[in-house]
Structure formats: C-alpha cells, structure tokens
mmCIF file of C-alpha atoms and ligand atoms in Angstrom:
data_model
loop_
_atom_site.group_PDB
_atom_site.id
_atom_site.type_symbol
_atom_site.label_atom_id
_atom_site.label_comp_id
_atom_site.label_asym_id
_atom_site.label_seq_id
_atom_site.Cartn_x
_atom_site.Cartn_y
_atom_site.Cartn_z
ATOM 1 C CA MET A 1 -43.299 -40.672 76.199
ATOM 2 C CA LYS A 2 -42.316 -42.234 73.502
ATOM 3 C CA ARG A 3 -46.327 -41.782 72.123
ATOM 4 C CA THR A 4 -45.297 -37.996 72.779
ATOM 5 C CA VAL A 5 -41.907 -37.809 70.495
ATOM 6 C CA THR A 6 -43.735 -39.268 68.132
ATOM 7 C CA ILE A 7 -46.385 -37.128 67.569
ATOM 8 C CA MET A 8 -43.739 -33.657 68.044
ATOM 9 C CA SER A 9 -42.116 -35.558 65.458
ATOM 10 C CA LEU A 10 -44.619 -35.582 62.338
ATOM 11 C CA PHE A 11 -45.743 -32.379 63.607
ATOM 12 C CA ALA A 12 -42.540 -30.984 62.525
ATOM 13 C CA LEU A 13 -42.482 -32.460 59.479
ATOM 14 C CA ARG A 14 -45.368 -30.611 57.969
ATOM 15 C CA VAL A 15 -44.260 -26.835 59.455
ATOM 16 C CA ALA A 16 -41.926 -25.803 56.853
ATOM 17 C CA ALA A 17 -40.328 -22.500 57.015
ATOM 18 C CA GLN A 18 -42.169 -19.937 54.651
ATOM 19 C CA ALA A 19 -39.343 -18.495 52.362
ATOM 20 C CA SER A 20 -38.108 -14.867 52.689
ATOM 21 C CA PRO A 21 -39.036 -11.855 50.001
ATOM 22 C CA GLY A 22 -35.885 -10.355 50.680
ATOM 23 C CA LEU A 23 -35.578 -6.993 52.900
ATOM 24 C CA PRO A 24 -36.575 -4.468 53.806
ATOM 25 C CA PHE A 25 -39.219 -6.563 56.024
ATOM 26 C CA VAL A 26 -42.451 -5.728 57.524
ATOM 27 C CA ILE A 27 -44.772 -8.615 59.316
ATOM 28 C CA ASN A 28 -47.813 -8.353 61.263
ATOM 29 C CA THR A 29 -50.897 -9.452 62.521
ATOM 30 C CA TRP A 30 -53.676 -10.136 60.739
ATOM 31 C CA GLY A 31 -54.416 -9.082 57.191
ATOM 32 C CA GLY A 32 -57.626 -6.910 56.317
ATOM 33 C CA PRO A 33 -57.904 -3.703 57.666
ATOM 34 C CA PHE A 34 -53.949 -4.328 58.944
ATOM 35 C CA THR A 35 -52.822 -3.905 55.082
ATOM 36 C CA ALA A 36 -52.493 -0.291 55.433
ATOM 37 C CA ALA A 37 -50.234 -0.599 58.621
ATOM 38 C CA THR A 38 -47.691 -3.339 56.736
ATOM 39 C CA ASP A 39 -47.871 -1.185 53.159
ATOM 40 C CA ALA A 40 -47.570 2.504 55.832
ATOM 41 C CA ALA A 41 -44.306 1.046 57.007
ATOM 42 C CA TYR A 42 -42.773 -1.712 54.019
ATOM 43 C CA LEU A 43 -43.412 1.878 51.544
ATOM 44 C CA SER A 44 -41.360 4.050 54.962
ATOM 45 C CA LEU A 45 -38.188 1.722 55.129
ATOM 46 C CA GLN A 46 -38.057 2.537 51.427
ATOM 47 C CA ARG A 47 -36.773 5.162 51.772
ATOM 48 C CA PRO A 48 -33.129 6.240 53.098
ATOM 49 C CA THR A 49 -33.009 8.084 55.910
ATOM 50 C CA THR A 50 -35.886 5.466 57.790
ATOM 51 C CA SER A 51 -34.952 2.856 60.523
ATOM 52 C CA ALA A 52 -36.790 -0.578 61.536
ATOM 53 C CA LEU A 53 -37.784 1.269 64.800
ATOM 54 C CA ASP A 54 -39.361 4.068 62.673
ATOM 55 C CA ALA A 55 -41.218 1.541 60.572
ATOM 56 C CA VAL A 56 -42.721 0.348 63.520
ATOM 57 C CA GLU A 57 -44.227 3.097 64.555
ATOM 58 C CA ILE A 58 -45.275 4.546 61.272
ATOM 59 C CA GLY A 59 -46.866 1.040 60.970
ATOM 60 C CA CYS A 60 -48.776 0.711 64.053
ATOM 61 C CA SER A 61 -49.417 4.590 64.213
ATOM 62 C CA THR A 62 -51.394 4.179 60.447
ATOM 63 C CA CYS A 63 -53.907 1.561 62.330
ATOM 64 C CA GLU A 64 -54.390 4.322 65.645
ATOM 65 C CA LYS A 65 -55.709 6.925 63.564
ATOM 66 C CA ASN A 66 -57.514 5.173 60.927
ATOM 67 C CA GLN A 67 -58.241 2.289 63.584
ATOM 68 C CA CYS A 68 -58.340 -0.676 61.634
ATOM 69 C CA ASP A 69 -61.085 -3.221 62.462
ATOM 70 C CA GLY A 70 -61.952 -1.085 65.662
ATOM 71 C CA SER A 71 -59.343 -2.602 68.073
ATOM 72 C CA VAL A 72 -55.849 -0.373 67.498
ATOM 73 C CA GLY A 73 -56.296 3.464 68.443
ATOM 74 C CA PHE A 74 -59.093 5.927 69.653
ATOM 75 C CA GLY A 75 -63.215 4.843 69.513
ATOM 76 C CA GLY A 76 -62.690 1.700 70.597
ATOM 77 C CA SER A 77 -62.955 -1.135 72.990
ATOM 78 C CA PRO A 78 -64.346 1.183 75.809
ATOM 79 C CA ASP A 79 -64.186 -0.297 79.680
ATOM 80 C CA GLU A 80 -67.121 -0.443 81.763
ATOM 81 C CA ASP A 81 -67.319 3.820 82.207
ATOM 82 C CA CYS A 82 -67.389 3.767 78.797
ATOM 83 C CA GLU A 83 -62.925 5.559 78.645
ATOM 84 C CA THR A 84 -60.720 4.160 75.497
ATOM 85 C CA THR A 85 -57.585 3.382 77.195
ATOM 86 C CA LEU A 86 -54.575 2.122 74.972
ATOM 87 C CA ASP A 87 -51.410 0.130 75.545
ATOM 88 C CA ALA A 88 -48.538 0.097 73.492
ATOM 89 C CA MET A 89 -44.747 -0.457 73.225
ATOM 90 C CA ILE A 90 -41.552 -0.951 70.476
ATOM 91 C CA MET A 91 -38.635 -2.766 71.205
ATOM 92 C CA ASP A 92 -35.450 -2.341 69.142
ATOM 93 C CA GLY A 93 -33.772 -5.307 68.334
ATOM 94 C CA THR A 94 -29.640 -4.232 68.340
ATOM 95 C CA THR A 95 -29.961 -3.220 72.844
ATOM 96 C CA MET A 96 -33.470 -5.280 73.441
ATOM 97 C CA LYS A 97 -34.559 -1.924 74.653
ATOM 98 C CA SER A 98 -38.232 -1.142 75.116
ATOM 99 C CA GLY A 99 -40.581 1.632 75.727
ATOM 100 C CA ASN A 100 -43.661 0.529 76.471
ATOM 101 C CA VAL A 101 -47.356 2.314 77.504
ATOM 102 C CA ALA A 102 -50.138 1.148 79.827
ATOM 103 C CA GLY A 103 -53.130 2.787 79.998
ATOM 104 C CA LEU A 104 -52.349 5.739 78.539
ATOM 105 C CA ARG A 105 -55.610 8.250 78.892
ATOM 106 C CA ARG A 106 -56.459 10.740 76.756
ATOM 107 C CA ILE A 107 -53.700 10.451 74.350
ATOM 108 C CA LYS A 108 -54.070 9.185 71.156
ATOM 109 C CA ASP A 109 -50.877 8.822 69.649
ATOM 110 C CA ALA A 110 -50.183 5.374 71.946
ATOM 111 C CA ILE A 111 -46.753 3.902 69.915
ATOM 112 C CA ALA A 112 -45.306 7.701 69.468
ATOM 113 C CA VAL A 113 -45.601 8.100 73.474
ATOM 114 C CA ALA A 114 -43.860 4.664 73.998
ATOM 115 C CA ARG A 115 -40.803 5.866 71.724
ATOM 116 C CA HIS A 116 -40.360 8.989 74.013
ATOM 117 C CA VAL A 117 -40.162 5.795 76.703
ATOM 118 C CA LEU A 118 -38.036 4.266 75.516
ATOM 119 C CA GLU A 119 -35.714 7.675 73.779
ATOM 120 C CA TYR A 120 -35.863 9.942 77.016
ATOM 121 C CA THR A 121 -35.947 8.187 80.127
ATOM 122 C CA THR A 122 -33.939 4.855 81.383
ATOM 123 C CA HIS A 123 -36.928 2.948 82.007
ATOM 124 C CA THR A 124 -38.677 0.876 80.844
ATOM 125 C CA LEU A 125 -42.951 1.020 81.171
ATOM 126 C CA LEU A 126 -44.868 4.087 82.451
ATOM 127 C CA ALA A 127 -48.380 3.603 83.168
ATOM 128 C CA GLY A 128 -52.262 5.639 83.567
ATOM 129 C CA ASP A 129 -52.482 9.149 84.505
ATOM 130 C CA LEU A 130 -48.703 9.615 84.452
ATOM 131 C CA ALA A 131 -48.274 7.973 81.994
ATOM 132 C CA THR A 132 -50.516 10.744 79.942
ATOM 133 C CA GLN A 133 -48.672 13.090 82.012
ATOM 134 C CA PHE A 134 -45.315 12.467 80.589
ATOM 135 C CA ALA A 135 -46.300 12.290 77.370
ATOM 136 C CA VAL A 136 -47.967 16.559 77.957
ATOM 137 C CA SER A 137 -44.735 17.270 79.030
ATOM 138 C CA ASN A 138 -43.399 15.497 75.167
ATOM 139 C CA GLY A 139 -46.034 17.926 73.814
ATOM 140 C CA PHE A 140 -48.607 14.928 73.270
ATOM 141 C CA ALA A 141 -52.513 16.892 72.023
ATOM 142 C CA LEU A 142 -54.460 15.376 74.955
ATOM 143 C CA SER A 143 -57.885 14.671 73.503
ATOM 144 C CA ASN A 144 -61.299 12.757 73.592
ATOM 145 C CA LEU A 145 -60.905 9.308 72.752
ATOM 146 C CA THR A 146 -64.817 8.343 72.914
ATOM 147 C CA THR A 147 -66.719 8.610 70.053
ATOM 148 C CA THR A 148 -70.327 8.869 70.317
ATOM 149 C CA GLU A 149 -70.754 6.137 68.043
ATOM 150 C CA GLN A 150 -68.777 4.053 71.441
ATOM 151 C CA THR A 151 -71.725 6.445 73.725
ATOM 152 C CA LYS A 152 -73.891 4.672 71.958
ATOM 153 C CA ARG A 153 -72.117 1.197 71.876
ATOM 154 C CA CYS A 154 -71.688 1.754 76.178
ATOM 155 C CA ALA A 155 -75.844 2.806 76.764
ATOM 156 C CA ALA A 156 -76.780 -0.689 75.121
ATOM 157 C CA TRP A 157 -75.030 -2.952 77.177
ATOM 158 C CA ARG A 158 -75.672 -1.398 80.042
ATOM 159 C CA GLU A 159 -79.113 -2.013 78.682
ATOM 160 C CA GLU A 160 -78.239 -5.281 77.938
ATOM 161 C CA HIS A 161 -77.261 -6.127 82.091
ATOM 162 C CA CYS A 162 -73.728 -5.271 81.304
ATOM 163 C CA GLN A 163 -73.421 -8.657 79.370
ATOM 164 C CA PRO A 164 -70.468 -10.215 78.911
ATOM 165 C CA ASN A 165 -68.047 -8.452 81.504
ATOM 166 C CA TYR A 166 -64.832 -10.120 82.980
ATOM 167 C CA ARG A 167 -66.291 -10.688 86.366
ATOM 168 C CA ILE A 168 -65.836 -13.582 88.677
ATOM 169 C CA ASN A 169 -67.166 -14.646 91.919
ATOM 170 C CA VAL A 170 -68.975 -11.138 92.636
ATOM 171 C CA SER A 171 -71.946 -10.376 93.861
ATOM 172 C CA PRO A 172 -74.645 -9.175 92.139
ATOM 173 C CA ASP A 173 -74.012 -11.883 90.074
ATOM 174 C CA PRO A 174 -72.071 -10.516 87.179
ATOM 175 C CA LYS A 175 -74.047 -13.023 84.369
ATOM 176 C CA THR A 176 -77.135 -11.025 84.877
ATOM 177 C CA SER A 177 -76.730 -7.876 87.063
ATOM 178 C CA CYS A 178 -73.948 -4.643 86.131
ATOM 179 C CA GLY A 179 -72.188 -3.384 89.132
ATOM 180 C CA PRO A 180 -70.915 -1.765 91.788
ATOM 181 C CA TYR A 181 -69.900 -5.687 92.971
ATOM 182 C CA THR A 182 -67.957 -6.974 95.446
ATOM 183 C CA GLY A 183 -66.048 -9.986 96.172
ATOM 184 C CA VAL A 184 -68.139 -13.706 97.708
ATOM 185 C CA ALA A 185 -65.528 -15.393 99.904
ATOM 186 C CA LEU A 186 -63.750 -18.441 98.305
ATOM 187 C CA ASN A 187 -61.683 -21.294 100.075
ATOM 188 C CA SER A 188 -58.495 -21.968 98.703
ATOM 189 C CA SER A 189 -58.676 -25.090 99.790
ATOM 190 C CA SER A 190 -61.868 -26.463 98.188
ATOM 191 C CA PRO A 191 -61.635 -29.251 95.545
ATOM 192 C CA VAL A 192 -63.274 -26.150 93.616
ATOM 193 C CA TYR A 193 -62.080 -23.162 94.046
ATOM 194 C CA GLN A 194 -59.104 -23.681 90.875
ATOM 195 C CA ARG A 195 -61.585 -24.090 88.308
ATOM 196 C CA GLY A 196 -64.043 -21.296 89.593
ATOM 197 C CA LEU A 197 -61.625 -18.701 88.680
ATOM 198 C CA ILE A 198 -61.477 -20.500 85.398
ATOM 199 C CA PRO A 199 -62.860 -18.512 82.260
ATOM 200 C CA ASP A 200 -65.202 -20.843 80.766
ATOM 201 C CA GLY A 201 -64.876 -19.106 77.011
ATOM 202 C CA SER A 202 -62.550 -16.850 75.402
ATOM 203 C CA GLN A 203 -63.731 -13.256 75.108
ATOM 204 C CA THR A 204 -65.400 -11.615 72.543
ATOM 205 C CA SER A 205 -63.096 -9.109 71.462
ATOM 206 C CA HIS A 206 -59.200 -8.537 71.435
ATOM 207 C CA ASP A 207 -57.508 -7.908 67.682
ATOM 208 C CA THR A 208 -54.053 -5.891 68.177
ATOM 209 C CA ILE A 209 -51.659 -4.518 65.700
ATOM 210 C CA SER A 210 -47.907 -6.042 66.609
ATOM 211 C CA MET A 211 -45.007 -6.170 63.970
ATOM 212 C CA ILE A 212 -41.942 -6.385 63.200
ATOM 213 C CA SER A 213 -39.636 -4.957 61.021
ATOM 214 C CA ILE A 214 -36.023 -6.115 59.436
ATOM 215 C CA HIS A 215 -34.524 -2.565 57.711
ATOM 216 C CA SER A 216 -32.295 -3.749 54.497
ATOM 217 C CA SER A 217 -29.289 -3.775 56.921
ATOM 218 C CA GLY A 218 -30.538 -5.968 58.454
ATOM 219 C CA THR A 219 -31.435 -3.908 61.967
ATOM 220 C CA MET A 220 -35.146 -5.437 63.252
ATOM 221 C CA ALA A 221 -37.536 -3.808 65.092
ATOM 222 C CA ALA A 222 -40.181 -4.696 66.777
ATOM 223 C CA GLY A 223 -44.140 -3.084 68.554
ATOM 224 C CA THR A 224 -47.763 -3.826 69.559
ATOM 225 C CA SER A 225 -50.075 -1.110 69.971
ATOM 226 C CA THR A 226 -54.051 -1.609 70.937
ATOM 227 C CA ASN A 227 -56.987 -0.641 72.952
ATOM 228 C CA GLY A 228 -57.463 -3.401 74.904
ATOM 229 C CA ALA A 229 -60.243 -5.923 75.630
ATOM 230 C CA THR A 230 -63.986 -4.456 75.685
ATOM 231 C CA TRP A 231 -66.222 -4.389 78.486
ATOM 232 C CA LYS A 232 -62.718 -3.913 80.656
ATOM 233 C CA VAL A 233 -62.176 -3.671 84.354
ATOM 234 C CA PRO A 234 -61.304 0.081 84.199
ATOM 235 C CA GLY A 235 -56.773 0.259 84.312
ATOM 236 C CA ARG A 236 -56.949 -3.188 82.839
ATOM 237 C CA VAL A 237 -53.944 -3.745 81.112
ATOM 238 C CA GLY A 238 -52.919 -6.608 78.614
ATOM 239 C CA ASP A 239 -50.530 -7.957 76.960
ATOM 240 C CA GLY A 240 -50.037 -5.252 74.192
ATOM 241 C CA PRO A 241 -47.495 -3.781 76.038
ATOM 242 C CA ILE A 242 -45.776 -6.119 77.774
ATOM 243 C CA THR A 243 -42.420 -6.994 76.921
ATOM 244 C CA GLY A 244 -42.109 -10.953 75.241
ATOM 245 C CA SER A 245 -46.030 -11.034 75.554
ATOM 246 C CA GLY A 246 -46.908 -8.300 72.739
ATOM 247 C CA SER A 247 -44.230 -8.281 70.983
ATOM 248 C CA TYR A 248 -40.747 -9.520 71.296
ATOM 249 C CA VAL A 249 -37.186 -8.569 68.980
ATOM 250 C CA ASP A 250 -32.785 -9.717 69.039
ATOM 251 C CA GLY A 251 -32.477 -8.818 66.232
ATOM 252 C CA ASP A 252 -29.158 -11.167 66.333
ATOM 253 C CA VAL A 253 -32.332 -14.507 65.694
ATOM 254 C CA GLY A 254 -35.324 -12.214 64.853
ATOM 255 C CA GLY A 255 -38.810 -11.322 65.850
ATOM 256 C CA CYS A 256 -42.494 -12.083 67.415
ATOM 257 C CA GLY A 257 -45.665 -10.480 67.123
ATOM 258 C CA ALA A 258 -49.465 -11.251 69.193
ATOM 259 C CA THR A 259 -52.777 -11.359 69.666
ATOM 260 C CA GLY A 260 -55.938 -12.737 71.523
ATOM 261 C CA ASP A 261 -57.130 -13.318 74.766
ATOM 262 C CA GLY A 262 -53.781 -11.462 76.048
ATOM 263 C CA ASP A 263 -55.015 -11.253 80.355
ATOM 264 C CA ILE A 264 -54.449 -15.169 79.364
ATOM 265 C CA MET A 265 -51.266 -14.952 77.444
ATOM 266 C CA MET A 266 -49.548 -12.366 79.177
ATOM 267 C CA ARG A 267 -48.502 -15.417 81.840
ATOM 268 C CA PHE A 268 -46.582 -17.567 79.170
ATOM 269 C CA LEU A 269 -44.509 -14.683 77.243
ATOM 270 C CA PRO A 270 -45.094 -16.876 73.994
ATOM 271 C CA CYS A 271 -43.548 -14.149 72.085
ATOM 272 C CA TYR A 272 -40.105 -14.819 74.441
ATOM 273 C CA GLN A 273 -40.773 -17.848 74.172
ATOM 274 C CA ALA A 274 -40.824 -18.239 70.281
ATOM 275 C CA VAL A 275 -37.726 -16.030 70.220
ATOM 276 C CA GLU A 276 -36.514 -18.287 72.674
ATOM 277 C CA ASN A 277 -37.245 -21.815 69.513
ATOM 278 C CA LEU A 278 -35.529 -19.761 67.307
ATOM 279 C CA ARG A 279 -32.362 -19.912 69.098
ATOM 280 C CA GLN A 280 -32.909 -23.086 69.843
ATOM 281 C CA GLY A 281 -33.086 -23.776 65.629
ATOM 282 C CA MET A 282 -36.529 -24.082 64.952
ATOM 283 C CA SER A 283 -38.121 -22.764 61.956
ATOM 284 C CA PRO A 284 -40.160 -20.108 62.566
ATOM 285 C CA LYS A 285 -43.495 -22.219 62.255
ATOM 286 C CA ALA A 286 -42.214 -24.231 64.426
ATOM 287 C CA ALA A 287 -41.581 -21.755 67.680
ATOM 288 C CA ALA A 288 -44.866 -20.609 66.668
ATOM 289 C CA GLU A 289 -46.590 -23.975 67.110
ATOM 290 C CA ASP A 290 -44.527 -24.757 70.242
ATOM 291 C CA ALA A 291 -45.373 -21.597 72.022
ATOM 292 C CA VAL A 292 -49.060 -21.535 71.503
ATOM 293 C CA LYS A 293 -49.497 -24.865 72.713
ATOM 294 C CA ARG A 294 -47.850 -24.957 76.114
ATOM 295 C CA ILE A 295 -50.967 -21.942 76.929
ATOM 296 C CA LEU A 296 -53.428 -24.089 75.078
ATOM 297 C CA ARG A 297 -51.740 -27.168 77.624
ATOM 298 C CA LYS A 298 -53.381 -24.811 80.208
ATOM 299 C CA TYR A 299 -55.757 -22.976 78.743
ATOM 300 C CA PRO A 300 -57.477 -25.073 75.621
ATOM 301 C CA ASP A 301 -60.642 -23.202 74.800
ATOM 302 C CA GLY A 302 -58.808 -19.423 74.595
ATOM 303 C CA SER A 303 -58.261 -17.476 70.961
ATOM 304 C CA TYR A 304 -54.314 -17.523 70.261
ATOM 305 C CA GLY A 305 -52.723 -15.913 67.437
ATOM 306 C CA ILE A 306 -48.294 -15.411 66.945
ATOM 307 C CA VAL A 307 -46.487 -14.552 63.915
ATOM 308 C CA VAL A 308 -42.678 -15.096 64.121
ATOM 309 C CA VAL A 309 -39.696 -13.786 61.887
ATOM 310 C CA ASP A 310 -36.466 -14.580 61.613
ATOM 311 C CA LYS A 311 -33.759 -11.992 61.247
ATOM 312 C CA ASP A 312 -33.579 -13.083 57.936
ATOM 313 C CA GLY A 313 -37.337 -13.016 56.280
ATOM 314 C CA GLN A 314 -38.338 -16.589 57.392
ATOM 315 C CA HIS A 315 -41.773 -15.801 58.507
ATOM 316 C CA GLY A 316 -44.350 -18.361 60.119
ATOM 317 C CA GLY A 317 -47.646 -18.360 62.509
ATOM 318 C CA ALA A 318 -49.693 -20.376 64.882
ATOM 319 C CA GLY A 319 -52.915 -19.216 66.213
ATOM 320 C CA ALA A 320 -56.114 -21.129 67.990
ATOM 321 C CA GLY A 321 -59.701 -21.013 68.723
ATOM 322 C CA TRP A 322 -59.922 -18.565 64.944
ATOM 323 C CA THR A 323 -58.447 -18.507 62.320
ATOM 324 C CA PHE A 324 -55.614 -16.278 62.952
ATOM 325 C CA THR A 325 -54.253 -13.774 59.885
ATOM 326 C CA TYR A 326 -50.986 -12.526 59.330
ATOM 327 C CA ALA A 327 -49.121 -9.928 56.794
ATOM 328 C CA PHE A 328 -46.259 -9.410 55.013
ATOM 329 C CA ARG A 329 -44.296 -7.159 52.987
ATOM 330 C CA GLY A 330 -40.851 -7.848 51.689
ATOM 331 C CA GLY A 331 -38.077 -7.597 48.579
ATOM 332 C CA ASN A 332 -39.727 -5.752 45.982
ATOM 333 C CA MET A 333 -43.025 -7.377 46.416
ATOM 334 C CA ASN A 334 -45.392 -4.954 44.719
ATOM 335 C CA ALA A 335 -48.255 -6.147 47.542
ATOM 336 C CA THR A 336 -49.357 -7.503 50.966
ATOM 337 C CA GLU A 337 -49.587 -11.026 51.525
ATOM 338 C CA VAL A 338 -51.839 -11.875 53.650
ATOM 339 C CA VAL A 339 -51.375 -15.803 54.621
ATOM 340 C CA SER A 340 -54.416 -17.376 56.268
ATOM 341 C CA VAL A 341 -53.530 -20.216 59.493
ATOM 342 C CA PRO A 342 -55.764 -22.585 60.737
ATOM 343 C CA PRO A 343 -56.231 -23.476 63.990
ATOM 344 C CA LEU A 344 -53.794 -26.050 65.738
ATOM 345 C CA THR A 345 -56.253 -28.444 66.799
ATOM 346 C CA GLU A 346 -53.981 -31.187 65.519
ATOM 347 C CA ALA A 347 -52.212 -30.101 68.140
ATOM 348 C CA ARG A 348 -55.387 -29.396 71.079
ATOM 349 C CA ARG A 349 -55.614 -32.762 70.295
ATOM 350 C CA SER A 350 -52.573 -35.212 70.637
ATOM 351 C CA GLU A 351 -51.917 -33.410 73.778
ATOM 352 C CA SER A 352 -54.987 -34.397 75.475
ATOM 353 C CA GLU A 353 -54.550 -38.397 74.013
ATOM 354 C CA THR A 354 -50.911 -37.880 76.097
ATOM 355 C CA VAL A 355 -52.307 -36.462 79.292
ATOM 356 C CA MET A 356 -54.710 -39.123 78.749
ATOM 357 C CA GLN A 357 -51.828 -41.964 78.562
ATOM 358 C CA ALA A 358 -50.358 -40.326 80.895
HETATM 359 C C1 NAG B 1 -66.049 12.737 74.980
HETATM 360 O O1 NAG B 1 -66.430 12.530 73.936
HETATM 361 C C2 NAG B 1 -68.401 11.953 73.787
HETATM 362 C C3 NAG B 1 -69.238 12.113 72.863
HETATM 363 O O2 NAG B 1 -68.932 12.891 72.092
HETATM 364 C C4 NAG B 1 -68.615 12.855 74.965
HETATM 365 O O3 NAG B 1 -70.183 12.049 75.509
HETATM 366 C C5 NAG B 1 -67.965 12.536 76.419
HETATM 367 O O4 NAG B 1 -68.862 13.773 77.192
HETATM 368 C C6 NAG B 1 -67.133 13.799 76.745
HETATM 369 N N1 NAG B 1 -65.572 12.924 77.297
HETATM 370 C C7 NAG B 1 -65.049 14.756 77.923
HETATM 371 C C8 NAG B 1 -64.822 14.303 79.187
HETATM 372 O O5 NAG B 1 -65.563 15.296 76.870
HETATM 373 C C1 NAG B 2 -62.408 -25.130 102.748
HETATM 374 O O1 NAG B 2 -63.314 -26.576 102.747
HETATM 375 C C2 NAG B 2 -61.747 -27.644 102.847
HETATM 376 C C3 NAG B 2 -61.660 -28.948 101.957
HETATM 377 O O2 NAG B 2 -62.864 -28.706 101.995
HETATM 378 C C4 NAG B 2 -62.282 -27.544 104.206
HETATM 379 O O3 NAG B 2 -61.538 -28.257 104.523
HETATM 380 C C5 NAG B 2 -62.687 -26.146 104.884
HETATM 381 O O4 NAG B 2 -63.982 -26.225 106.166
HETATM 382 C C6 NAG B 2 -63.678 -25.448 104.227
HETATM 383 N N1 NAG B 2 -63.295 -23.718 104.845
HETATM 384 C C7 NAG B 2 -64.311 -23.238 105.421
HETATM 385 C C8 NAG B 2 -63.839 -22.114 105.885
HETATM 386 O O5 NAG B 2 -65.300 -23.677 104.651
HETATM 387 C C1 NAG B 3 -43.269 -5.163 40.116
HETATM 388 O O1 NAG B 3 -44.340 -4.620 39.516
HETATM 389 C C2 NAG B 3 -43.554 -4.507 38.443
HETATM 390 C C3 NAG B 3 -44.136 -3.241 37.446
HETATM 391 O O2 NAG B 3 -45.635 -3.949 37.191
HETATM 392 C C4 NAG B 3 -43.012 -6.167 37.952
HETATM 393 O O3 NAG B 3 -41.387 -4.943 36.437
HETATM 394 C C5 NAG B 3 -42.606 -6.706 38.893
HETATM 395 O O4 NAG B 3 -41.889 -7.150 38.234
HETATM 396 C C6 NAG B 3 -43.283 -6.551 40.183
HETATM 397 N N1 NAG B 3 -42.455 -7.571 40.701
HETATM 398 C C7 NAG B 3 -42.930 -8.514 41.385
HETATM 399 C C8 NAG B 3 -42.071 -9.126 42.725
HETATM 400 O O5 NAG B 3 -44.317 -9.108 41.558
#
C-alpha cells in the first residue's frame, strides 16, 4: 500500500498543467488533419455572435465535411455490410444538457442533428433509423454515405475472409471466415470463460474528433463526432455519443474529450471521471492520467487518448497504446499548436508491480 502511494506521488511531480493561452479557447483530440477543425472553431469565436456550442458544432462539422483522417463523417469506417453510420454528441456546460445521435444512417451532418436533439427535444439520445427520420423532419438531406473508394475496400475485405472483425465465440471461426455467424454455447462457471471475452489486442481504426470550447465570457461546450469502428457489427454504437465517455463538460470545472477503443472506454466513462478529478483539485494532466489508468488496470492492451481542459484553459492529456496528440488554440495565438502525449507505459509497469506485491 505504501509503495502505491510513493509511485503515485512521484508521478504527480511531473504532471504540471500546461498554461492557458487565454480565452477564447478551443481544444480537440488529434493534430494533423484535425487542426482544420481547431482553426474553424477558434476563428468562429472571434465573431461576437458565436457561442461556445456554435464553435463546437462548427469545429466538428469541419471534420464531417472534409473527413479529417477518414474517421469522421461519410465514406469511412464501414460496417460488415459496408454501410457508414455516424455517432455524435454536443453538450452545453452551463445547463449540462446533451444532445446525442447514435447509429445515424444516410445523413452526413451528425453533430448538427445532435444539436437539434439538444435544442428541440427534452431527450438526450436518438438512435438509428428513427434518428434519421427526426433529422429529415428537421430539414436535413438524405444522402449516400458510401463512396466508390469504400465499396472497393469492402470487396477487398471480403476477399481476405472478412479479416479483421469484432466477432468472438462464434461459428464458423471468425479468425478465418466471413459470416453469417452463430454463437457457440458458453459456460460462465468455467475458469476459461472470462478469458474468452477479452479482446486479444487493440483494434485498428478508432480515431474520433472530440472538442471542448471556452467562449470569451467563460461559458463552455463539448462535442464528439465519429463514424465509429471499421468492420463493426452492424448496429454497433461506440463511446462517441455517450455523455461522459465521448466528451463531457461542466462549465464550473472544465471539459474532456476522448478517442480510442470506444467499446472499452465507454465502460469507464473516462471523461466524466476526468472532469470529476478536476473538481477534486487535480491538474488537467493528472486528471487525464488517472482516468486512463483506471482503464489500463483492466484492459492494458488497448489504445486510448483523452484531452482535459479546466475552465481557465489550462490543459493536459493522457494516452496509452499509441502516441496520442491533441490540438489547441486560444487567446491571441496565430496558429493551432499540437501537443504530443507519450503513452503511459511507466504507469502500466507501476500498476503491475503493485498488483504483484498485493
Ligand atoms: C451508394 O454509393 C455507392 C458507391 O457509389 C454504391 O455502390 C451504392 O450502391 C449506393 N447506395 C445506394 C443505396 O444508392
Ligand atoms: C461448466 O464449468 C463448470 C466448472 O468448470 C463445470 O463443473 C460444469 O460441469 C460445466 N458445465 C457444463 C454444462 O459443461
Ligand atoms: C500574431 O501575429 C501578429 C502579426 O504578425 C504579431 O504581431 C503577434 O505578435 C503574433 N501573436 C502571437 C501570439 O504570436
């Protein structure tokens, strides 16, 4: 027990917050092509009529339109049937109201539809075909989210016996065959049962844009938009449209955005955890690291990244399984800056040391 405390406090020494460049402020998961979203959101906040919610919507919809790295918007992450479905959420840090859409089909503007859920209903989450119907009744255009490029990719995947995929404990063997699959009988009292439920590594495609904005007046908003995981089982919804997982914001405290293996991450509500950590007095970086370490304890092999910002614009991130990056722009910065976050390998080692001693 004593040893755990020592490791934790050593760790706390090197997790000072990154200073805020001032308000207005925008921060989001990933650099590279995702900085177009940071710039669009930041520049929108220079106009007096743009709210924190507007900035998040403008930023995330930039990625939905230009596709960023293919993980947001149409034409990416096809499911087993080669269909792209979209997940998005947008949250207001003043009211804590959140508008979310999951498994949205045939509509490109996922975060705008989420904004309509927030503003024109008292619900939080609409899903699937009926979310599409809601969007159409609000004037959104139906369109085909599948590109010719994607159709070719899907044909090649089938040619390669549908590898990789997300099926387990089914027949025929999902490691060598395409479906249709049927579940094999399992014995939940058997000692090998649990092992058979754990994925044996990180999945391949799981980037997402999650963004937090702070208006010059100090009001905050957060949002996420993604097309999910490539070769997902049709109907799969990830962490993106789950409040507290894809993103989270409490304007009295701060906000958080996540990216990574969403099926795992949503079981831990890492963004809710990180914002609560801020509330307890942790720095943004320490808050992010604690939230990621809670996942690593149970799933050490996944890829995770979260970015955390307090209400003043001090920020930090944490990741594991890859080198996570995030982008920010605030105050009078002339360009977006990208921060590279080394994976939490030391943390993982300390955790297993602790477990071995226990
Ligand atoms: C959507 O577009 C793709 C690629 O051009 C095409 O293969 C597919 O048939 C279209 N789907 C519908 C429903 O029109
Ligand atoms: C399930 O596993 C338990 C523990 O190994 C074993 O005692 C039991 O016979 C198994 N049940 C079946 C139906 O195989
Ligand atoms: C931004 O650019 C202007 C004009 O080139 C310059 O005066 C200013 O110092 C720059 N600000 C920062 C924060 O780099």
